[in-house]
Amino acid sequence: MDGIIAVWKPAGWTSHDVVAKVRRIVRMKRIGHAGTLDPMVTGVLPLCLGRSTRMVEYLQERPKAYEAVIQLGTATDTEDLTGTVLEEQTGIKVTREQVQRVLQTFVGEIDQVPPMFSAVKVDGKRLYELAREGKTVERKSRKVTIHRIDLLNADLDADKPRFAFSVICSKGTYIRTLCVDIGRALGVPAAMAELTRTMSGGITREQCVTLEELEELQAAGRLEEKLLPSDIAIDHLQRVQANASVTEMALRGQKIPYNRMAASFDSSSLVRLYGENDAFIGIFEADDQALALKPVKVFS
């Protein structure tokens, strides 16, 4: 079985837990997930099955979308409400206009310092391991991109105001840290209260199944109904059609001269190549020096 299954991850499960469960359901070992979600987080978790595990790196590179709830007036060591409270502030007064204005200041490329409770390595050790030892170390900031951020709803009259926002961001963005930084921009401590991933690698919640639904589909022999084609992971790349002779060359992993193709390509860009009957062949790279498409990954 090859393809991608989009699972709606439940709260309280690690991404590894979900992979282990799906391995038991579909009775296969070769499964990889495209982007870890913390246990408290729910949402889209694409799982690549069989040969489609070769698509994981491409899924991980693509933007992700989230809906988050931020609580003002609370700061924790984990940057969400599961952690130890470090600071509390009451009587906070902010307006909807202030919140909207501050949110828009985060659109574009920003610097983020990874949280201590994260899997980033410093001197060969995971930050969360150091954090559990009670240690705090200096972390280098990273560039991430916020493509869009919108206020969804707000309860600003509470003693500790909360509001929800949606965000589309690049890989490597920590939404917990974004919540803390938004609070800092508003002049108050803040922590993430809730988080849902609504899109990952172009795959949305509408394409997801729950673990319970997956078990039912497997029992009924209908699992393939929810199996997404592996090339959905790269549907943002230029699609190129090959004729019969070019298809034969591509399947042998040979370079394909530009003059054998009908389409033109951007310099050093990746394309997805299809043969007759729209069969997905693989990923190729346009090489202007060689004037040829070079095979990167051949699938069929």
Short mmCIF file of C-alpha atoms in Angstrom, two decimals:
data_model
loop_
_atom_site.label_atom_id
_atom_site.label_comp_id
_atom_site.label_asym_id
_atom_site.label_seq_id
_atom_site.Cartn_x
_atom_site.Cartn_y
_atom_site.Cartn_z
CA MET A 1 0.00 0.00 0.00
CA ASP A 2 1.46 3.34 -1.08
CA GLY A 3 0.00 6.78 -0.49
CA ILE A 4 -0.76 9.34 2.20
CA ILE A 5 -3.34 9.03 4.96
CA ALA A 6 -4.25 12.25 6.72
CA VAL A 7 -5.10 11.49 10.36
CA TRP A 8 -6.89 13.95 12.62
CA LYS A 9 -4.64 13.66 15.67
CA PRO A 10 -6.51 13.59 18.98
CA ALA A 11 -5.41 15.47 22.09
CA GLY A 12 -3.24 13.51 24.52
CA TRP A 13 -1.50 11.48 21.81
CA THR A 14 2.06 11.99 20.63
CA SER A 15 2.70 11.86 16.89
CA HIS A 16 4.66 8.65 17.53
CA ASP A 17 1.60 7.17 19.29
CA VAL A 18 -0.51 7.85 16.20
CA VAL A 19 2.07 6.28 13.86
CA ALA A 20 2.25 3.17 16.09
CA LYS A 21 -1.54 2.88 16.13
CA VAL A 22 -1.84 3.22 12.36
CA ARG A 23 0.91 0.63 11.86
CA ARG A 24 -1.21 -1.85 13.80
CA ILE A 25 -4.38 -0.92 11.91
CA VAL A 26 -2.93 -1.19 8.39
CA ARG A 27 -0.46 -3.96 9.31
CA MET A 28 2.62 -2.35 7.82
CA LYS A 29 5.81 -0.90 9.31
CA ARG A 30 6.92 1.55 6.65
CA ILE A 31 5.04 4.66 7.80
CA GLY A 32 6.43 8.15 8.39
CA HIS A 33 4.74 11.32 9.59
CA ALA A 34 5.29 14.79 8.16
CA GLY A 35 5.68 17.13 11.12
CA THR A 36 5.47 16.42 14.85
CA LEU A 37 2.55 17.73 16.92
CA ASP A 38 2.78 18.15 20.69
CA PRO A 39 0.48 15.86 22.73
CA MET A 40 -1.97 18.68 23.64
CA VAL A 41 -2.32 19.72 19.98
CA THR A 42 -5.02 18.33 17.69
CA GLY A 43 -5.24 18.43 13.93
CA VAL A 44 -3.86 17.38 10.57
CA LEU A 45 -1.09 14.77 10.73
CA PRO A 46 -0.18 13.40 7.27
CA LEU A 47 1.18 9.85 7.35
CA CYS A 48 3.15 8.56 4.36
CA LEU A 49 2.80 4.83 3.69
CA GLY A 50 5.16 2.54 1.80
CA ARG A 51 7.14 4.20 -0.97
CA SER A 52 5.36 7.47 -0.19
CA THR A 53 7.66 7.87 2.82
CA ARG A 54 10.05 9.37 0.26
CA MET A 55 7.65 12.35 0.15
CA VAL A 56 7.99 13.21 3.84
CA GLU A 57 10.75 15.78 3.27
CA TYR A 58 8.65 17.62 0.69
CA LEU A 59 5.56 17.71 2.91
CA GLN A 60 7.63 19.03 5.82
CA GLU A 61 8.98 21.92 3.74
CA ARG A 62 5.55 23.29 2.87
CA PRO A 63 3.58 25.88 4.91
CA LYS A 64 1.27 24.86 7.73
CA ALA A 65 -1.91 26.47 9.08
CA TYR A 66 -3.09 26.61 12.68
CA GLU A 67 -5.86 27.99 14.86
CA ALA A 68 -4.58 29.01 18.27
CA VAL A 69 -6.03 30.43 21.46
CA ILE A 70 -3.78 32.76 23.47
CA GLN A 71 -4.31 33.61 27.13
CA LEU A 72 -3.00 36.92 28.38
CA GLY A 73 -1.81 37.36 31.95
CA THR A 74 -0.03 34.02 32.32
CA ALA A 75 3.56 33.01 31.50
CA THR A 76 4.85 29.43 31.86
CA ASP A 77 8.10 27.59 31.35
CA THR A 78 6.65 25.61 28.42
CA GLU A 79 4.97 28.67 26.82
CA ASP A 80 1.60 26.90 27.01
CA LEU A 81 -0.83 26.21 29.86
CA THR A 82 0.59 22.73 30.55
CA GLY A 83 3.72 24.21 32.13
CA THR A 84 4.71 25.66 35.47
CA VAL A 85 3.43 29.21 35.94
CA LEU A 86 6.28 31.73 36.09
CA GLU A 87 4.30 34.97 36.11
CA GLU A 88 0.70 36.09 36.49
CA GLN A 89 -0.96 39.42 35.88
CA THR A 90 -4.59 40.40 36.32
CA GLY A 91 -6.69 43.38 35.40
CA ILE A 92 -5.38 43.42 31.82
CA LYS A 93 -7.13 45.83 29.48
CA VAL A 94 -6.64 45.50 25.73
CA THR A 95 -8.95 46.36 22.86
CA ARG A 96 -9.83 44.37 19.76
CA GLU A 97 -8.20 47.09 17.65
CA GLN A 98 -4.94 46.79 19.64
CA VAL A 99 -4.91 43.03 19.18
CA GLN A 100 -5.55 43.26 15.43
CA ARG A 101 -2.85 45.89 15.01
CA VAL A 102 -0.26 43.85 16.92
CA LEU A 103 -1.08 40.64 15.03
CA GLN A 104 -0.36 42.31 11.69
CA THR A 105 3.12 43.36 12.86
CA PHE A 106 4.10 39.67 12.79
CA VAL A 107 3.32 39.15 9.09
CA GLY A 108 6.47 38.51 7.06
CA GLU A 109 9.87 37.15 8.06
CA ILE A 110 10.44 37.27 11.82
CA ASP A 111 13.04 36.07 14.32
CA GLN A 112 12.04 33.37 16.80
CA VAL A 113 14.00 31.96 19.72
CA PRO A 114 13.12 28.24 20.08
CA PRO A 115 11.47 27.43 23.43
CA MET A 116 13.40 25.44 26.02
CA PHE A 117 10.77 22.73 25.80
CA SER A 118 11.51 21.84 22.18
CA ALA A 119 13.42 19.18 20.24
CA VAL A 120 16.09 21.61 19.01
CA LYS A 121 19.61 20.37 19.79
CA VAL A 122 22.24 22.48 21.56
CA ASP A 123 25.69 20.88 21.93
CA GLY A 124 24.21 17.51 21.02
CA LYS A 125 21.41 17.58 23.59
CA ARG A 126 17.70 18.23 23.11
CA LEU A 127 16.50 21.45 24.71
CA TYR A 128 13.62 19.67 26.45
CA GLU A 129 16.12 17.33 28.11
CA LEU A 130 18.01 20.31 29.51
CA ALA A 131 14.75 21.96 30.54
CA ARG A 132 13.70 18.85 32.49
CA GLU A 133 17.01 19.11 34.34
CA GLY A 134 16.06 22.63 35.33
CA LYS A 135 18.60 24.21 33.00
CA THR A 136 18.14 27.18 30.69
CA VAL A 137 20.66 27.75 27.91
CA GLU A 138 21.16 30.45 25.33
CA ARG A 139 19.43 29.68 22.03
CA LYS A 140 20.09 31.26 18.66
CA SER A 141 17.13 32.94 17.00
CA ARG A 142 15.80 31.52 13.74
CA LYS A 143 14.14 33.10 10.74
CA VAL A 144 10.57 31.95 10.14
CA THR A 145 7.83 33.38 7.94
CA ILE A 146 4.28 34.29 8.91
CA HIS A 147 2.37 34.35 5.63
CA ARG A 148 -0.94 35.42 7.14
CA ILE A 149 -2.47 35.93 10.58
CA ASP A 150 -6.10 36.81 11.37
CA LEU A 151 -8.08 37.40 14.55
CA LEU A 152 -10.95 34.88 14.81
CA ASN A 153 -12.70 35.82 18.05
CA ALA A 154 -11.90 37.45 21.37
CA ASP A 155 -13.03 37.51 25.01
CA LEU A 156 -11.24 40.63 26.18
CA ASP A 157 -13.47 41.47 29.16
CA ALA A 158 -12.25 38.51 31.23
CA ASP A 159 -9.75 39.07 34.05
CA LYS A 160 -7.29 37.12 31.88
CA PRO A 161 -8.33 37.95 28.32
CA ARG A 162 -8.24 35.32 25.61
CA PHE A 163 -8.46 35.52 21.85
CA ALA A 164 -8.21 33.08 18.95
CA PHE A 165 -6.29 33.61 15.74
CA SER A 166 -5.53 31.68 12.58
CA VAL A 167 -2.05 31.65 11.09
CA ILE A 168 -0.35 30.32 7.96
CA CYS A 169 3.38 29.94 8.55
CA SER A 170 6.60 28.36 7.35
CA LYS A 171 8.03 25.14 8.72
CA GLY A 172 9.89 25.52 12.00
CA THR A 173 7.48 28.11 13.41
CA TYR A 174 6.68 27.62 17.10
CA ILE A 175 3.12 28.82 17.70
CA ARG A 176 3.74 28.72 21.47
CA THR A 177 6.57 31.19 21.02
CA LEU A 178 4.46 33.28 18.66
CA CYS A 179 1.82 33.56 21.42
CA VAL A 180 4.46 34.68 23.94
CA ASP A 181 5.83 37.24 21.49
CA ILE A 182 2.33 38.57 20.73
CA GLY A 183 1.77 39.02 24.46
CA ARG A 184 5.12 40.79 24.78
CA ALA A 185 4.10 43.15 21.96
CA LEU A 186 0.91 43.89 23.91
CA GLY A 187 3.00 44.50 27.03
CA VAL A 188 1.71 41.54 29.04
CA PRO A 189 2.73 37.91 29.80
CA ALA A 190 1.02 35.34 27.59
CA ALA A 191 0.79 31.60 26.93
CA MET A 192 -0.83 29.35 24.36
CA ALA A 193 -4.07 27.86 25.67
CA GLU A 194 -5.15 25.73 22.69
CA LEU A 195 -3.76 24.76 19.27
CA THR A 196 -5.20 22.99 16.25
CA ARG A 197 -3.33 22.34 13.00
CA THR A 198 -5.81 22.89 10.18
CA MET A 199 -3.51 22.35 7.19
CA SER A 200 -0.18 20.66 6.58
CA GLY A 201 1.54 20.42 3.21
CA GLY A 202 -1.65 21.45 1.41
CA ILE A 203 -3.68 18.73 3.18
CA THR A 204 -6.70 20.06 5.10
CA ARG A 205 -8.95 18.86 7.89
CA GLU A 206 -11.62 17.90 5.31
CA GLN A 207 -9.27 15.22 3.97
CA CYS A 208 -8.59 13.72 7.42
CA VAL A 209 -9.93 10.64 9.14
CA THR A 210 -9.98 9.88 12.83
CA LEU A 211 -8.27 6.79 14.20
CA GLU A 212 -11.71 5.29 14.88
CA GLU A 213 -12.80 5.87 11.27
CA LEU A 214 -9.54 4.35 10.06
CA GLU A 215 -10.20 1.16 12.03
CA GLU A 216 -13.74 0.94 10.61
CA LEU A 217 -12.51 1.47 7.05
CA GLN A 218 -9.84 -1.20 7.44
CA ALA A 219 -12.35 -3.69 8.86
CA ALA A 220 -14.68 -3.02 5.92
CA GLY A 221 -11.85 -3.34 3.36
CA ARG A 222 -12.38 0.28 2.26
CA LEU A 223 -9.18 1.87 3.53
CA GLU A 224 -7.97 2.84 0.06
CA GLU A 225 -10.94 5.21 -0.24
CA LYS A 226 -9.10 7.58 2.09
CA LEU A 227 -5.62 7.01 0.67
CA LEU A 228 -4.33 10.20 -0.96
CA PRO A 229 -1.90 9.88 -3.90
CA SER A 230 1.72 10.47 -2.98
CA ASP A 231 2.12 13.28 -5.52
CA ILE A 232 -0.36 15.43 -3.57
CA ALA A 233 2.69 16.33 -1.47
CA ILE A 234 4.23 18.17 -4.43
CA ASP A 235 1.14 19.52 -6.21
CA HIS A 236 2.67 23.02 -5.89
CA LEU A 237 5.44 22.03 -8.33
CA GLN A 238 5.12 22.47 -12.08
CA ARG A 239 3.42 19.49 -13.72
CA VAL A 240 5.16 18.16 -16.86
CA GLN A 241 3.73 15.59 -19.24
CA ALA A 242 6.03 13.08 -20.96
CA ASN A 243 5.45 11.08 -24.13
CA ALA A 244 6.09 7.34 -24.38
CA SER A 245 9.78 7.54 -25.28
CA VAL A 246 10.55 10.13 -22.59
CA THR A 247 8.62 8.05 -20.05
CA GLU A 248 10.85 5.09 -20.81
CA MET A 249 13.99 7.20 -20.27
CA ALA A 250 12.59 8.65 -17.03
CA LEU A 251 11.73 5.24 -15.59
CA ARG A 252 15.31 4.14 -16.22
CA GLY A 253 16.52 7.16 -14.21
CA GLN A 254 18.12 8.83 -17.23
CA LYS A 255 18.52 12.54 -17.87
CA ILE A 256 15.93 13.93 -20.26
CA PRO A 257 17.21 16.56 -22.73
CA TYR A 258 15.13 19.72 -22.86
CA ASN A 259 14.69 19.30 -26.62
CA ARG A 260 12.74 16.09 -25.94
CA MET A 261 10.19 18.02 -23.85
CA ALA A 262 7.40 20.33 -24.96
CA ALA A 263 7.41 22.52 -21.83
CA SER A 264 10.00 25.02 -20.58
CA PHE A 265 11.33 25.09 -17.00
CA ASP A 266 12.68 27.57 -14.51
CA SER A 267 16.39 27.30 -13.83
CA SER A 268 17.21 24.70 -11.13
CA SER A 269 13.53 24.14 -10.33
CA LEU A 270 11.86 20.87 -9.39
CA VAL A 271 9.06 19.49 -11.54
CA ARG A 272 6.70 16.53 -11.21
CA LEU A 273 6.74 14.29 -14.24
CA TYR A 274 3.79 12.24 -15.52
CA GLY A 275 3.62 9.57 -18.19
CA GLU A 276 0.80 8.18 -20.26
CA ASN A 277 -2.57 7.76 -18.50
CA ASP A 278 -1.40 10.48 -16.09
CA ALA A 279 0.75 7.99 -14.14
CA PHE A 280 3.08 9.80 -11.77
CA ILE A 281 6.71 9.03 -12.65
CA GLY A 282 8.68 11.08 -10.16
CA ILE A 283 10.46 14.30 -9.25
CA PHE A 284 12.98 15.79 -11.67
CA GLU A 285 15.16 18.89 -11.51
CA ALA A 286 15.64 21.33 -14.37
CA ASP A 287 19.38 21.73 -15.00
CA ASP A 288 20.06 24.63 -17.36
CA GLN A 289 23.76 23.82 -17.58
CA ALA A 290 23.10 20.30 -18.78
CA LEU A 291 19.97 21.46 -20.67
CA ALA A 292 18.19 18.44 -19.24
CA LEU A 293 15.83 17.26 -16.56
CA LYS A 294 17.74 15.25 -13.94
CA PRO A 295 16.00 12.53 -11.91
CA VAL A 296 15.69 13.30 -8.20
CA LYS A 297 13.26 10.57 -7.15
CA VAL A 298 11.64 8.07 -9.50
CA PHE A 299 8.48 6.38 -8.19
CA SER A 300 6.90 4.33 -10.98
#
